[in-house]
PDB file of C-alpha atoms and ligand atoms in Angstrom:
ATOM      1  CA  UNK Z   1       0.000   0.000   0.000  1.00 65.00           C
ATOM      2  CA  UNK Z   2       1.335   3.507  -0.663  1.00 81.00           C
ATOM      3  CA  UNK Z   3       1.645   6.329   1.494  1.00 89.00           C
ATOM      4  CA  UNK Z   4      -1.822   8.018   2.883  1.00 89.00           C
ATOM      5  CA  UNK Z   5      -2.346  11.248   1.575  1.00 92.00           C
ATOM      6  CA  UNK Z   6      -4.671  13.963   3.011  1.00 92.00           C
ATOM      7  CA  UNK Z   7      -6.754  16.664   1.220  1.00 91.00           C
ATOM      8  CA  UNK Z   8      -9.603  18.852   1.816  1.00 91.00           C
ATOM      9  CA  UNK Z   9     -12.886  18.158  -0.180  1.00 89.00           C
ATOM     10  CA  UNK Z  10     -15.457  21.050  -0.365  1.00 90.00           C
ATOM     11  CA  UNK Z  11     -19.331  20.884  -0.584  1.00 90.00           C
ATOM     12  CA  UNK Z  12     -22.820  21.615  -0.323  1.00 90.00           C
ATOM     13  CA  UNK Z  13     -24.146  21.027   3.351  1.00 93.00           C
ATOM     14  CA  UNK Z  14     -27.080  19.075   2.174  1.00 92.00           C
ATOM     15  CA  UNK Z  15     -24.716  17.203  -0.154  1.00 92.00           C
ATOM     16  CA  UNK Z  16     -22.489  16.178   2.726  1.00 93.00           C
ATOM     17  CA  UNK Z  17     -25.582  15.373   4.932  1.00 94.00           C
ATOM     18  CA  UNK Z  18     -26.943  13.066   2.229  1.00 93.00           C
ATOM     19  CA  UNK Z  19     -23.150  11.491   2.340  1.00 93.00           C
ATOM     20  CA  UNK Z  20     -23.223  10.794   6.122  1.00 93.00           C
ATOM     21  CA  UNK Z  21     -26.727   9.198   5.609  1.00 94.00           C
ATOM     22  CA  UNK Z  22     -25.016   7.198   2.860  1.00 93.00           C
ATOM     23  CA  UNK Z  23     -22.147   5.786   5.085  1.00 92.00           C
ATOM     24  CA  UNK Z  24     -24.550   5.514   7.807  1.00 92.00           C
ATOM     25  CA  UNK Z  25     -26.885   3.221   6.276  1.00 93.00           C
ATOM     26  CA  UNK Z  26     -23.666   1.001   5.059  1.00 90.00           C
ATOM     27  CA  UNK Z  27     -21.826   0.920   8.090  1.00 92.00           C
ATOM     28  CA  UNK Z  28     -18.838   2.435   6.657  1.00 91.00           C
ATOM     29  CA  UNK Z  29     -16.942   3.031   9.449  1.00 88.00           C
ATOM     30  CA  UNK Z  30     -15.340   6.723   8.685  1.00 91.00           C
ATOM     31  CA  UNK Z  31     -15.864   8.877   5.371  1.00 91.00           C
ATOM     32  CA  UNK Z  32     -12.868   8.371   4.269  1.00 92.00           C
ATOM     33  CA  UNK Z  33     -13.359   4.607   4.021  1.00 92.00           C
ATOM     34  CA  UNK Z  34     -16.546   5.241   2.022  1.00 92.00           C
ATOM     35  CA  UNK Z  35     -14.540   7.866  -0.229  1.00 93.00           C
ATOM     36  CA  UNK Z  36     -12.137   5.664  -0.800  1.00 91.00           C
ATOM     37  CA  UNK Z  37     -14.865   3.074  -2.102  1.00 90.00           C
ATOM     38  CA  UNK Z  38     -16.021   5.168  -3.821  1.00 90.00           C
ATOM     39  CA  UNK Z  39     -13.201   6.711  -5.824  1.00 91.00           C
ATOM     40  CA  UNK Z  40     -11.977   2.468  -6.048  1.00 88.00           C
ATOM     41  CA  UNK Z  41     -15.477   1.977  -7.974  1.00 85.00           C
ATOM     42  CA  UNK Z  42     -14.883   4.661 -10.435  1.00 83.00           C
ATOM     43  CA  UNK Z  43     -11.770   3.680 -11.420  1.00 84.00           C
ATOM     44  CA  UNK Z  44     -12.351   0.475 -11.935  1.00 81.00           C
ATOM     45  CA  UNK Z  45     -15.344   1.072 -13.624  1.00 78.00           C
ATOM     46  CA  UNK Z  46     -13.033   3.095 -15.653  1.00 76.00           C
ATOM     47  CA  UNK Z  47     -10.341   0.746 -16.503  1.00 76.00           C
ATOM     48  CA  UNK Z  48     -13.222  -1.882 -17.134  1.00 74.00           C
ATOM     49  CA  UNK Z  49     -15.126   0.799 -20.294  1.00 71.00           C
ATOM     50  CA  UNK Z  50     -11.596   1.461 -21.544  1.00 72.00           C
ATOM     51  CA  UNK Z  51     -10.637  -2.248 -21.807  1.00 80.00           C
ATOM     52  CA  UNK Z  52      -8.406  -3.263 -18.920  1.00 82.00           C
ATOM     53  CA  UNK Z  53      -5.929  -5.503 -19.738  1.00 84.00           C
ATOM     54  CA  UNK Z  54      -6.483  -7.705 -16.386  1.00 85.00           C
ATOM     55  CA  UNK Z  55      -9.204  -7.742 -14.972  1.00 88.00           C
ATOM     56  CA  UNK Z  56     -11.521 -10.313 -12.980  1.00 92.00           C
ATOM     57  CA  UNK Z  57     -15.038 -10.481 -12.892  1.00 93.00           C
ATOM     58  CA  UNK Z  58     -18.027 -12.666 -11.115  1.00 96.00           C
ATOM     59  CA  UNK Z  59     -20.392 -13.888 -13.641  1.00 97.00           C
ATOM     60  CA  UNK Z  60     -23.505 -14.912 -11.866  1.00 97.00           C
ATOM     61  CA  UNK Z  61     -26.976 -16.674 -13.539  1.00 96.00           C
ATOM     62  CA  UNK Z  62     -30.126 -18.134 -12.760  1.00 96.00           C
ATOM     63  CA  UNK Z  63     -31.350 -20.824 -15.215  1.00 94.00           C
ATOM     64  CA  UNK Z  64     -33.934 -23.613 -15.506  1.00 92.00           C
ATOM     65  CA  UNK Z  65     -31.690 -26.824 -15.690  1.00 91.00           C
ATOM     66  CA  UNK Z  66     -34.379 -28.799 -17.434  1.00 91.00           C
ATOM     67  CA  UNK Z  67     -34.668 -26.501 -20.370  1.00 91.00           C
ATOM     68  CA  UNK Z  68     -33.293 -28.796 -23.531  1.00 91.00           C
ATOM     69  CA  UNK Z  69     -29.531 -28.537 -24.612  1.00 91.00           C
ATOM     70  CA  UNK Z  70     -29.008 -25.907 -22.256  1.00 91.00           C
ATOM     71  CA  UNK Z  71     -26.966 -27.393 -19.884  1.00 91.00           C
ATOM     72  CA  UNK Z  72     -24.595 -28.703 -22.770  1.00 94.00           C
ATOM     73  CA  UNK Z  73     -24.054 -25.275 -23.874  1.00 95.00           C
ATOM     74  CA  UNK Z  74     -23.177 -23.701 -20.748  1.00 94.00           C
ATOM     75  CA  UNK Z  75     -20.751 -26.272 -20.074  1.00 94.00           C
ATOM     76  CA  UNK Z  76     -19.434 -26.047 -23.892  1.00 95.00           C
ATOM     77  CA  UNK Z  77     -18.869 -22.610 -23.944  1.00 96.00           C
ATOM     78  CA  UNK Z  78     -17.488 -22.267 -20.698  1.00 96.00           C
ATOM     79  CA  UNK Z  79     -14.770 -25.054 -21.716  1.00 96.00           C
ATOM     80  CA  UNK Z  80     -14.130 -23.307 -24.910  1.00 95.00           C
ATOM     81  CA  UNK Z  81     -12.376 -20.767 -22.862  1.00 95.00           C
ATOM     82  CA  UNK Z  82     -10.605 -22.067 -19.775  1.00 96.00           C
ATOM     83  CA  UNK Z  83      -8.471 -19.575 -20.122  1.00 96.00           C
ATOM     84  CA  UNK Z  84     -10.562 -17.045 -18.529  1.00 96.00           C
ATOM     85  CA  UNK Z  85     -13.123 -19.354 -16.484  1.00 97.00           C
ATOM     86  CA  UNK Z  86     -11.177 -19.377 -12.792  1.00 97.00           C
ATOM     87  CA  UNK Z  87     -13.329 -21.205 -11.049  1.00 97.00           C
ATOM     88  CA  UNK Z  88     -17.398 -21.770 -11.064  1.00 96.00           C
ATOM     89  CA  UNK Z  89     -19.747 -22.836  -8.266  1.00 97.00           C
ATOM     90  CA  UNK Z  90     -23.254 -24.024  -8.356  1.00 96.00           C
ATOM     91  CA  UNK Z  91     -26.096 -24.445  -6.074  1.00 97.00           C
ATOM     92  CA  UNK Z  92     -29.242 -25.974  -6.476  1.00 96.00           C
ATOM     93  CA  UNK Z  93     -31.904 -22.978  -5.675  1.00 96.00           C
ATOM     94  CA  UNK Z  94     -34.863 -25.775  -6.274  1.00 95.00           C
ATOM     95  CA  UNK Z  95     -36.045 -28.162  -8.334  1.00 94.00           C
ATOM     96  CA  UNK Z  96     -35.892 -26.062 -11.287  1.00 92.00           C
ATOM     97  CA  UNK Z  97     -33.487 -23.167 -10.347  1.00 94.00           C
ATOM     98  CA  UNK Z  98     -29.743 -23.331 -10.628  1.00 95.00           C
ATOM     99  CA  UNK Z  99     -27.424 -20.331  -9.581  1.00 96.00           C
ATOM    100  CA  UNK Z 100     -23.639 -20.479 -10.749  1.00 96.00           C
ATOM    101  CA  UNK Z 101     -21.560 -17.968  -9.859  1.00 97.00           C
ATOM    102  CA  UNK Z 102     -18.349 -18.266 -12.490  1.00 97.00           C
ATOM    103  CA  UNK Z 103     -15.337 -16.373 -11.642  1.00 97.00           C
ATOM    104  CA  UNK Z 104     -13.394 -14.838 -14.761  1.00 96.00           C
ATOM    105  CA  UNK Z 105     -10.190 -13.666 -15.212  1.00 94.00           C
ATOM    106  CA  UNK Z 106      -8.768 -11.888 -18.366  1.00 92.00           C
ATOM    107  CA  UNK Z 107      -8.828  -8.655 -20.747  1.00 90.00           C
ATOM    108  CA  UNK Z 108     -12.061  -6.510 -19.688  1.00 88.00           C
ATOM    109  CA  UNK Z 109     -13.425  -6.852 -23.498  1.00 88.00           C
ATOM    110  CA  UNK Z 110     -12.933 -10.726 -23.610  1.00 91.00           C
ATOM    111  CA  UNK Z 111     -14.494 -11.340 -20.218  1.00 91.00           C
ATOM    112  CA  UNK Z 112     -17.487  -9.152 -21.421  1.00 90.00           C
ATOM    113  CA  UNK Z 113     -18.172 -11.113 -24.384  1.00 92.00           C
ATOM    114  CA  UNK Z 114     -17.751 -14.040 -22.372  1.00 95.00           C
ATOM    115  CA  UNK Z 115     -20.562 -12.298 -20.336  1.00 94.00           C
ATOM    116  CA  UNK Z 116     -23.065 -11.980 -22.915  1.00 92.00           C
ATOM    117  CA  UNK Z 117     -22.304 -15.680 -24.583  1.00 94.00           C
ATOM    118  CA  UNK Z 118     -23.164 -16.804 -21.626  1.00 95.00           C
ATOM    119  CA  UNK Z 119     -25.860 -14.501 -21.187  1.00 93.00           C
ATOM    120  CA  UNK Z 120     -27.600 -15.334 -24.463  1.00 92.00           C
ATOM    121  CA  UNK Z 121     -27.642 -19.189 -24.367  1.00 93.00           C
ATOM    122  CA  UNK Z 122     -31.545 -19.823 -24.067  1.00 90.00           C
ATOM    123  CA  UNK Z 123     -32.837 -20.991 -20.505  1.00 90.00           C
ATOM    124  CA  UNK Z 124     -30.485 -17.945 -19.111  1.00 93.00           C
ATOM    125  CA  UNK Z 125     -32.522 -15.737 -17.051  1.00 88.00           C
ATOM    126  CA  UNK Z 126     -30.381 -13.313 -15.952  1.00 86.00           C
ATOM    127  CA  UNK Z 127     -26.643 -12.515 -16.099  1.00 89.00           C
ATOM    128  CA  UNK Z 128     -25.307 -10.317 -13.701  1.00 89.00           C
ATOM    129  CA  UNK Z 129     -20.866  -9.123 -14.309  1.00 91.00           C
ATOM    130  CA  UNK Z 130     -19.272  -7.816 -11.519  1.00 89.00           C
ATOM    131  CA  UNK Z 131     -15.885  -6.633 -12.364  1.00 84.00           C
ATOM    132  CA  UNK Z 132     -13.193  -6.106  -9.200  1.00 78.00           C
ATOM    133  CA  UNK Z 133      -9.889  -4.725  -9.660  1.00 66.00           C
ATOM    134  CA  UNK Z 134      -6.839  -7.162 -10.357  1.00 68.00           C
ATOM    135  CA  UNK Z 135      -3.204  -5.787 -10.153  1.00 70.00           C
ATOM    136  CA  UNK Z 136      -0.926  -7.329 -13.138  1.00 70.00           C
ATOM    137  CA  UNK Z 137      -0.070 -10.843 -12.680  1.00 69.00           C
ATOM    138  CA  UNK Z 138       3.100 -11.149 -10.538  1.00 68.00           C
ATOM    139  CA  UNK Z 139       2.887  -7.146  -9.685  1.00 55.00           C
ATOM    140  CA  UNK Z 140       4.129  -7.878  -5.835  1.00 53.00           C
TER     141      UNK Z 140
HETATM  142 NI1  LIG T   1     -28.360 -27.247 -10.139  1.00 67.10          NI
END
């Protein structure tokens, strides 16, 4: 971690009460966590829209395991590139309902096409991509 640097931020009173409310209701322990956060989530978002060269991501979707075919498909397109699929867990919701959360790891544009292969196979009902900040492999 580098050095902690302090500076002075200036705003509206309602603004800043609106803030404390926000930190509040999270249980952020001091503004400056939650600033911190919060300037972490913009980046990232960031890097991720400009196509981050490594990057890691949670894939997570809901489908009906019965539908037809489906099943082969996720598991065919997920092997087509182990390179990015880390790791993938699954839990039975119900009879119907699966969840899989499938950690990726990769370029930001790859991983997002990734996303919305996976997205579009039929029987997906939703496909939700978090992305989280990686350093470059072997950074220290
Ligand atoms: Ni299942």
């Amino acid at each position: 971690m580098s050095d902690l640097v302090r500076f002075s931020v200036s705003l509206e009173a309602d603004l800043l009460e609106e803030f404390e409310k926000y930190c509040h209701e999270r249980s952020i322990a001091t503004r400056s966590e939650a600033i911190r956060q919060l300037i972490h989530g913009a980046l990232t978002e960031d890097a991720w829209s400009r196509g981050a060269e490594h990057a890691v991501a949670t894939l997570t979707i809901v489908y009906d395991h019965h539908r037809p075919g489906m099943m082969e498909q996720l598991t065919e397109v997920q092997h087509g590139r182990t390179d990015m699929v880390v790791s993938t867990m699954h839990v039975h919701l119900d009879h119907h309902n699966c969840l899989e959360i499938i950690v990726l790891r990769g370029k930001a544009i790859d991983l997002s096409d990734l996303a919305s292969r996976l997205r579009g196979i039929k029987g997906v009902r939703c496909g939700d991509l978090v992305v989280a900040h990686a350093p470059a492999p072997d950074a220290g």
